Short mmCIF file of C-alpha atoms in Angstrom, two decimals:
data_model
loop_
_atom_site.label_atom_id
_atom_site.label_comp_id
_atom_site.label_asym_id
_atom_site.label_seq_id
_atom_site.Cartn_x
_atom_site.Cartn_y
_atom_site.Cartn_z
CA UNK I 1 -58.22 -58.06 -45.23
CA UNK I 2 -56.69 -61.11 -43.60
CA UNK I 3 -54.18 -62.47 -46.12
CA UNK I 4 -51.57 -65.19 -45.88
CA UNK I 5 -49.74 -63.35 -43.07
CA UNK I 6 -52.59 -64.20 -40.70
CA UNK I 7 -52.08 -67.95 -41.02
CA UNK I 8 -50.94 -70.04 -38.06
CA UNK I 9 -49.79 -73.63 -37.90
CA UNK I 10 -52.64 -74.71 -35.60
CA UNK I 11 -55.34 -73.64 -38.02
CA UNK I 12 -53.36 -74.99 -40.95
CA UNK I 13 -53.15 -78.43 -39.32
CA UNK I 14 -56.92 -78.46 -38.79
CA UNK I 15 -57.60 -77.44 -42.39
CA UNK I 16 -55.15 -80.05 -43.69
CA UNK I 17 -56.89 -82.83 -41.77
CA UNK I 18 -60.24 -81.68 -43.14
CA UNK I 19 -58.88 -81.62 -46.69
CA UNK I 20 -57.34 -85.08 -46.39
CA UNK I 21 -60.77 -86.59 -45.79
CA UNK I 22 -61.69 -85.56 -49.34
CA UNK I 23 -59.07 -87.85 -50.91
CA UNK I 24 -61.58 -90.71 -50.77
CA UNK I 25 -63.60 -88.83 -53.42
CA UNK I 26 -60.74 -89.19 -55.91
CA UNK I 27 -58.64 -91.85 -57.57
CA UNK I 28 -54.93 -92.21 -58.33
CA UNK I 29 -54.22 -92.26 -62.06
CA UNK I 30 -53.77 -95.81 -63.37
CA UNK I 31 -52.51 -95.28 -66.93
CA UNK I 32 -48.89 -94.66 -65.89
CA UNK I 33 -47.64 -97.59 -63.75
CA UNK I 34 -45.26 -95.59 -61.56
CA UNK I 35 -47.96 -93.03 -60.75
CA UNK I 36 -50.47 -95.79 -60.05
CA UNK I 37 -48.24 -96.89 -57.16
CA UNK I 38 -48.78 -93.63 -55.23
CA UNK I 39 -50.56 -93.77 -51.87
CA UNK I 40 -53.92 -92.00 -52.41
CA UNK I 41 -53.85 -90.82 -48.79
CA UNK I 42 -50.48 -89.08 -49.05
CA UNK I 43 -50.71 -85.34 -48.45
CA UNK I 44 -48.23 -82.51 -48.11
CA UNK I 45 -48.45 -78.74 -48.17
CA UNK I 46 -45.77 -76.06 -48.26
CA UNK I 47 -46.40 -72.31 -48.13
CA UNK I 48 -43.55 -70.03 -49.18
CA UNK I 49 -44.04 -66.34 -48.41
CA UNK I 50 -42.19 -63.37 -49.84
CA UNK I 51 -41.57 -62.24 -46.25
CA UNK I 52 -39.34 -65.30 -45.79
CA UNK I 53 -41.77 -67.22 -43.60
CA UNK I 54 -42.54 -70.80 -44.57
CA UNK I 55 -45.16 -73.25 -43.34
CA UNK I 56 -45.26 -76.96 -44.07
CA UNK I 57 -47.18 -80.03 -42.97
CA UNK I 58 -47.62 -83.64 -43.99
CA UNK I 59 -45.57 -85.91 -46.20
CA UNK I 60 -43.15 -83.19 -47.25
CA UNK I 61 -40.35 -85.66 -48.08
CA UNK I 62 -42.41 -87.22 -50.88
CA UNK I 63 -40.83 -86.75 -54.30
CA UNK I 64 -43.30 -86.67 -57.17
CA UNK I 65 -43.32 -85.76 -60.87
CA UNK I 66 -44.76 -82.33 -61.51
CA UNK I 67 -46.45 -83.42 -64.74
CA UNK I 68 -48.71 -80.59 -65.95
CA UNK I 69 -47.77 -78.33 -63.03
CA UNK I 70 -44.62 -77.58 -65.02
CA UNK I 71 -46.62 -76.00 -67.86
CA UNK I 72 -46.82 -72.45 -66.46
CA UNK I 73 -43.05 -72.46 -66.05
CA UNK I 74 -42.31 -73.62 -69.59
CA UNK I 75 -44.62 -70.82 -70.74
CA UNK I 76 -42.70 -68.32 -68.60
CA UNK I 77 -39.37 -69.66 -69.90
CA UNK I 78 -40.37 -69.17 -73.52
CA UNK I 79 -41.90 -65.74 -72.84
CA UNK I 80 -38.56 -64.72 -71.40
CA UNK I 81 -36.63 -66.30 -74.26
CA UNK I 82 -38.72 -65.27 -77.27
CA UNK I 83 -41.08 -62.55 -76.05
CA UNK I 84 -44.87 -62.51 -75.82
CA UNK I 85 -45.60 -61.63 -79.43
CA UNK I 86 -43.78 -64.69 -80.75
CA UNK I 87 -45.12 -67.14 -78.13
CA UNK I 88 -48.73 -66.10 -78.72
CA UNK I 89 -48.32 -66.85 -82.41
CA UNK I 90 -47.72 -70.46 -81.38
CA UNK I 91 -50.42 -70.87 -78.74
CA UNK I 92 -53.58 -69.07 -77.60
CA UNK I 93 -54.73 -67.92 -74.18
CA UNK I 94 -58.42 -68.83 -74.32
CA UNK I 95 -60.04 -71.11 -71.72
CA UNK I 96 -61.01 -74.62 -72.73
CA UNK I 97 -64.31 -76.33 -72.05
CA UNK I 98 -62.98 -79.72 -73.16
CA UNK I 99 -60.68 -82.25 -71.46
CA UNK I 100 -56.96 -81.40 -71.33
CA UNK I 101 -56.13 -83.94 -74.05
CA UNK I 102 -58.96 -83.16 -76.47
CA UNK I 103 -58.06 -83.75 -80.11
CA UNK I 104 -61.57 -82.74 -81.17
CA UNK I 105 -61.16 -79.24 -79.76
CA UNK I 106 -57.78 -78.86 -81.46
CA UNK I 107 -59.40 -79.78 -84.77
CA UNK I 108 -62.23 -77.34 -84.15
CA UNK I 109 -59.58 -74.67 -83.55
CA UNK I 110 -57.86 -75.62 -86.84
CA UNK I 111 -54.67 -76.78 -85.14
CA UNK I 112 -54.08 -73.62 -83.08
CA UNK I 113 -53.86 -74.75 -79.41
CA UNK I 114 -56.44 -73.11 -77.18
CA UNK I 115 -53.96 -72.39 -74.36
CA UNK I 116 -50.58 -73.55 -72.96
CA UNK I 117 -52.11 -75.39 -69.98
CA UNK I 118 -53.63 -78.20 -72.06
CA UNK I 119 -51.65 -80.91 -73.84
CA UNK I 120 -51.85 -79.46 -77.35
CA UNK I 121 -50.47 -76.12 -76.18
CA UNK I 122 -47.78 -77.64 -74.01
CA UNK I 123 -46.65 -80.03 -76.78
CA UNK I 124 -46.45 -77.07 -79.16
CA UNK I 125 -44.29 -75.11 -76.72
CA UNK I 126 -42.13 -78.16 -75.97
CA UNK I 127 -41.18 -78.07 -79.64
CA UNK I 128 -39.82 -74.54 -79.16
CA UNK I 129 -37.58 -75.03 -76.11
CA UNK I 130 -34.01 -73.99 -76.94
CA UNK I 131 -31.45 -76.79 -77.27
CA UNK I 132 -29.99 -79.12 -79.88
CA UNK I 133 -31.86 -82.26 -78.76
CA UNK I 134 -34.52 -83.40 -76.30
CA UNK I 135 -32.14 -83.95 -73.40
CA UNK I 136 -30.42 -80.58 -73.77
CA UNK I 137 -33.75 -78.75 -74.19
CA UNK I 138 -35.05 -80.23 -70.95
CA UNK I 139 -31.81 -79.88 -69.02
CA UNK I 140 -31.40 -76.21 -69.93
CA UNK I 141 -34.96 -75.56 -68.78
CA UNK I 142 -34.47 -77.50 -65.53
CA UNK I 143 -31.19 -75.71 -64.81
CA UNK I 144 -32.85 -72.33 -65.44
CA UNK I 145 -35.56 -73.09 -62.91
CA UNK I 146 -33.12 -74.39 -60.29
CA UNK I 147 -30.97 -71.29 -60.60
CA UNK I 148 -33.91 -68.92 -60.55
CA UNK I 149 -35.84 -70.53 -57.68
CA UNK I 150 -33.11 -72.20 -55.63
CA UNK I 151 -34.74 -75.58 -56.14
CA UNK I 152 -33.34 -79.09 -56.56
CA UNK I 153 -35.67 -80.43 -59.21
CA UNK I 154 -34.49 -83.03 -61.70
CA UNK I 155 -35.73 -85.32 -64.47
CA UNK I 156 -36.84 -88.59 -62.86
CA UNK I 157 -35.66 -91.23 -65.32
CA UNK I 158 -37.72 -93.99 -63.67
CA UNK I 159 -40.92 -92.00 -64.09
CA UNK I 160 -39.89 -91.09 -67.63
CA UNK I 161 -39.38 -94.76 -68.50
CA UNK I 162 -42.84 -95.54 -67.10
CA UNK I 163 -44.41 -92.73 -69.12
CA UNK I 164 -42.70 -93.93 -72.29
CA UNK I 165 -43.67 -97.54 -71.67
CA UNK I 166 -47.33 -96.52 -71.48
CA UNK I 167 -47.19 -93.67 -73.95
CA UNK I 168 -50.36 -91.77 -74.70
CA UNK I 169 -51.74 -92.45 -78.16
CA UNK I 170 -53.87 -89.32 -77.93
CA UNK I 171 -50.75 -87.19 -77.41
CA UNK I 172 -49.22 -88.78 -80.51
CA UNK I 173 -52.40 -87.98 -82.45
CA UNK I 174 -52.33 -84.40 -81.15
CA UNK I 175 -48.69 -83.99 -82.19
CA UNK I 176 -49.40 -85.38 -85.65
CA UNK I 177 -52.29 -82.96 -86.13
CA UNK I 178 -50.20 -80.04 -84.87
CA UNK I 179 -47.51 -80.98 -87.40
CA UNK I 180 -50.05 -81.24 -90.21
CA UNK I 181 -51.33 -77.80 -89.22
CA UNK I 182 -47.83 -76.32 -89.40
CA UNK I 183 -47.51 -75.70 -85.65
CA UNK I 184 -44.75 -78.25 -84.94
CA UNK I 185 -41.30 -78.47 -86.46
CA UNK I 186 -40.56 -81.98 -85.24
CA UNK I 187 -43.09 -84.50 -83.94
CA UNK I 188 -40.60 -86.80 -82.20
CA UNK I 189 -38.69 -83.95 -80.56
CA UNK I 190 -41.81 -82.22 -79.29
CA UNK I 191 -43.17 -85.40 -77.69
CA UNK I 192 -39.74 -86.29 -76.29
CA UNK I 193 -39.31 -82.88 -74.66
CA UNK I 194 -42.93 -82.82 -73.47
CA UNK I 195 -42.56 -86.18 -71.75
CA UNK I 196 -39.26 -85.16 -70.18
CA UNK I 197 -40.45 -81.85 -68.76
CA UNK I 198 -43.54 -83.56 -67.34
CA UNK I 199 -41.18 -85.92 -65.47
CA UNK I 200 -39.33 -83.08 -63.77
CA UNK I 201 -39.70 -84.01 -60.12
CA UNK I 202 -39.21 -82.61 -56.65
CA UNK I 203 -40.84 -82.06 -53.29
CA UNK I 204 -43.65 -79.67 -52.32
CA UNK I 205 -41.01 -77.23 -51.09
CA UNK I 206 -39.51 -77.13 -54.58
CA UNK I 207 -42.92 -76.58 -56.14
CA UNK I 208 -43.68 -73.74 -53.71
CA UNK I 209 -40.34 -72.12 -54.50
CA UNK I 210 -41.14 -72.31 -58.21
CA UNK I 211 -44.48 -70.71 -57.44
CA UNK I 212 -42.74 -67.79 -55.79
CA UNK I 213 -41.23 -66.90 -59.17
CA UNK I 214 -44.77 -66.13 -60.29
CA UNK I 215 -45.93 -64.61 -57.01
CA UNK I 216 -43.15 -62.09 -56.38
CA UNK I 217 -41.73 -59.25 -58.43
CA UNK I 218 -38.14 -59.84 -59.41
CA UNK I 219 -35.35 -58.12 -61.27
CA UNK I 220 -34.76 -61.41 -63.10
CA UNK I 221 -38.23 -61.85 -64.63
CA UNK I 222 -40.21 -59.49 -66.83
CA UNK I 223 -43.22 -58.46 -64.76
CA UNK I 224 -45.55 -58.49 -67.76
CA UNK I 225 -44.58 -62.09 -68.51
CA UNK I 226 -45.27 -63.06 -64.90
CA UNK I 227 -48.69 -61.41 -65.08
CA UNK I 228 -49.49 -63.18 -68.35
CA UNK I 229 -48.68 -66.60 -66.88
CA UNK I 230 -50.72 -65.92 -63.74
CA UNK I 231 -53.72 -64.81 -65.78
CA UNK I 232 -53.59 -67.91 -67.98
CA UNK I 233 -53.33 -70.07 -64.86
CA UNK I 234 -56.41 -68.41 -63.37
CA UNK I 235 -58.53 -68.98 -66.48
CA UNK I 236 -57.05 -72.26 -67.77
CA UNK I 237 -54.93 -73.96 -65.08
CA UNK I 238 -57.59 -76.41 -63.87
CA UNK I 239 -58.81 -77.33 -67.33
CA UNK I 240 -62.61 -77.20 -67.76
CA UNK I 241 -63.03 -76.67 -64.00
CA UNK I 242 -61.02 -73.41 -64.11
CA UNK I 243 -64.01 -71.04 -64.07
CA UNK I 244 -65.60 -72.87 -61.14
CA UNK I 245 -62.47 -72.53 -59.03
CA UNK I 246 -61.80 -68.97 -60.12
CA UNK I 247 -65.05 -68.23 -58.28
CA UNK I 248 -64.43 -70.57 -55.31
CA UNK I 249 -60.74 -69.77 -54.79
CA UNK I 250 -59.90 -66.74 -56.91
CA UNK I 251 -56.19 -67.50 -57.36
CA UNK I 252 -54.00 -68.60 -60.28
CA UNK I 253 -53.66 -72.37 -59.86
CA UNK I 254 -52.14 -75.22 -61.84
CA UNK I 255 -52.65 -78.92 -61.29
CA UNK I 256 -50.92 -82.08 -62.47
CA UNK I 257 -51.91 -85.75 -62.66
CA UNK I 258 -48.92 -86.57 -60.46
CA UNK I 259 -50.82 -84.98 -57.56
CA UNK I 260 -49.07 -81.62 -57.56
CA UNK I 261 -50.93 -78.34 -57.21
CA UNK I 262 -49.56 -74.81 -56.96
CA UNK I 263 -51.53 -71.67 -56.14
CA UNK I 264 -50.16 -68.17 -56.56
CA UNK I 265 -50.91 -65.25 -54.25
CA UNK I 266 -49.43 -62.44 -56.34
CA UNK I 267 -48.35 -58.93 -55.42
CA UNK I 268 -51.50 -56.98 -54.70
CA UNK I 269 -51.64 -53.20 -54.47
CA UNK I 270 -50.93 -51.99 -50.95
CA UNK I 271 -49.81 -55.41 -49.72
CA UNK I 272 -46.93 -56.45 -52.00
CA UNK I 273 -45.08 -58.21 -49.18
CA UNK I 274 -48.07 -60.53 -48.70
CA UNK I 275 -47.37 -62.43 -51.91
CA UNK I 276 -46.76 -66.17 -51.56
CA UNK I 277 -47.07 -69.54 -53.23
CA UNK I 278 -48.90 -72.55 -51.84
CA UNK I 279 -47.94 -76.00 -53.10
CA UNK I 280 -49.59 -79.29 -52.23
CA UNK I 281 -49.21 -82.95 -53.05
CA UNK I 282 -52.23 -85.26 -53.05
CA UNK I 283 -52.33 -87.94 -55.76
CA UNK I 284 -56.05 -88.81 -55.67
CA UNK I 285 -57.66 -87.00 -58.64
CA UNK I 286 -61.19 -86.02 -59.60
CA UNK I 287 -62.70 -86.89 -63.00
CA UNK I 288 -61.24 -83.74 -64.56
CA UNK I 289 -57.71 -84.69 -63.45
CA UNK I 290 -57.29 -82.27 -60.54
CA UNK I 291 -56.10 -83.30 -57.03
CA UNK I 292 -59.17 -83.52 -54.80
CA UNK I 293 -57.65 -82.94 -51.36
CA UNK I 294 -55.27 -80.25 -52.63
CA UNK I 295 -58.12 -78.25 -54.12
CA UNK I 296 -60.16 -78.69 -50.92
CA UNK I 297 -57.30 -77.19 -48.92
CA UNK I 298 -56.80 -74.30 -51.37
CA UNK I 299 -60.50 -73.48 -51.17
CA UNK I 300 -60.45 -73.53 -47.36
CA UNK I 301 -57.34 -71.34 -47.18
CA UNK I 302 -58.73 -68.85 -49.68
CA UNK I 303 -62.07 -68.50 -47.95
CA UNK I 304 -60.77 -68.37 -44.37
CA UNK I 305 -57.86 -66.02 -45.10
CA UNK I 306 -59.58 -64.01 -47.85
CA UNK I 307 -56.82 -64.77 -50.33
CA UNK I 308 -58.81 -64.29 -53.53
CA UNK I 309 -57.33 -61.65 -55.82
CA UNK I 310 -60.89 -60.33 -56.14
CA UNK I 311 -61.25 -59.55 -52.42
#
């Protein structure tokens, strides 16, 4: 078994250049003005290993909003805060075969969100974050992550203003239906917190450090909660493309429309020290909403280094 320890910077640079050529197959999101300004050819990767070794290439100084990449971490936060039994009463863990913002699927499921990686599930969980108002809810969550991972992430108020200026009507409709179904306590609060946590921003290094929370065993995080989040990422993290990439890559992965992508190489049997997180930034998206070049790199790394958890 090769594993992440066998990587070298020469091969990584070759694989990055190959992946970057795929950006032309995607398109930067246009609905949110600030995100529409991103350079579709920007690319960065950061690999953070439990052994302490790090590898990085590309536009690593780029700061970008994590958007939906934050969803696994809000799930972990609430699992730690409330416990699994309570959280799974609010949201399911089944894969979705519909787009991430599907109201139709939510109605078919009678208002019970299919999983926490799609908008209905994440909006539901945003409603449950501890705190007296939207700002405190988000700040407590952001502070928790910074302390746990040693990151410097923050709420980007410029991005947040852009999101609010071009607010998603479908998310409002989802929140209204969740409220009607008894799954939200407060429509305005849930949308406020959801928009704020999606605008938590940082660099690829920060995203990789967050990923290490899920990759490595820790005295600070319940191991069962970590396993639950990783499993949901594997089956749901890339929306309706999740099953395809579970076969191609075989790792828990979460994407975001801001161009972020994080893949988890968790503790595995006889090689616990080989755990790591791989984060990338590439804002050109496919039709599902996943970063094209980032996924191309993850697939190349997984296949060449035999990273799949099924190897």
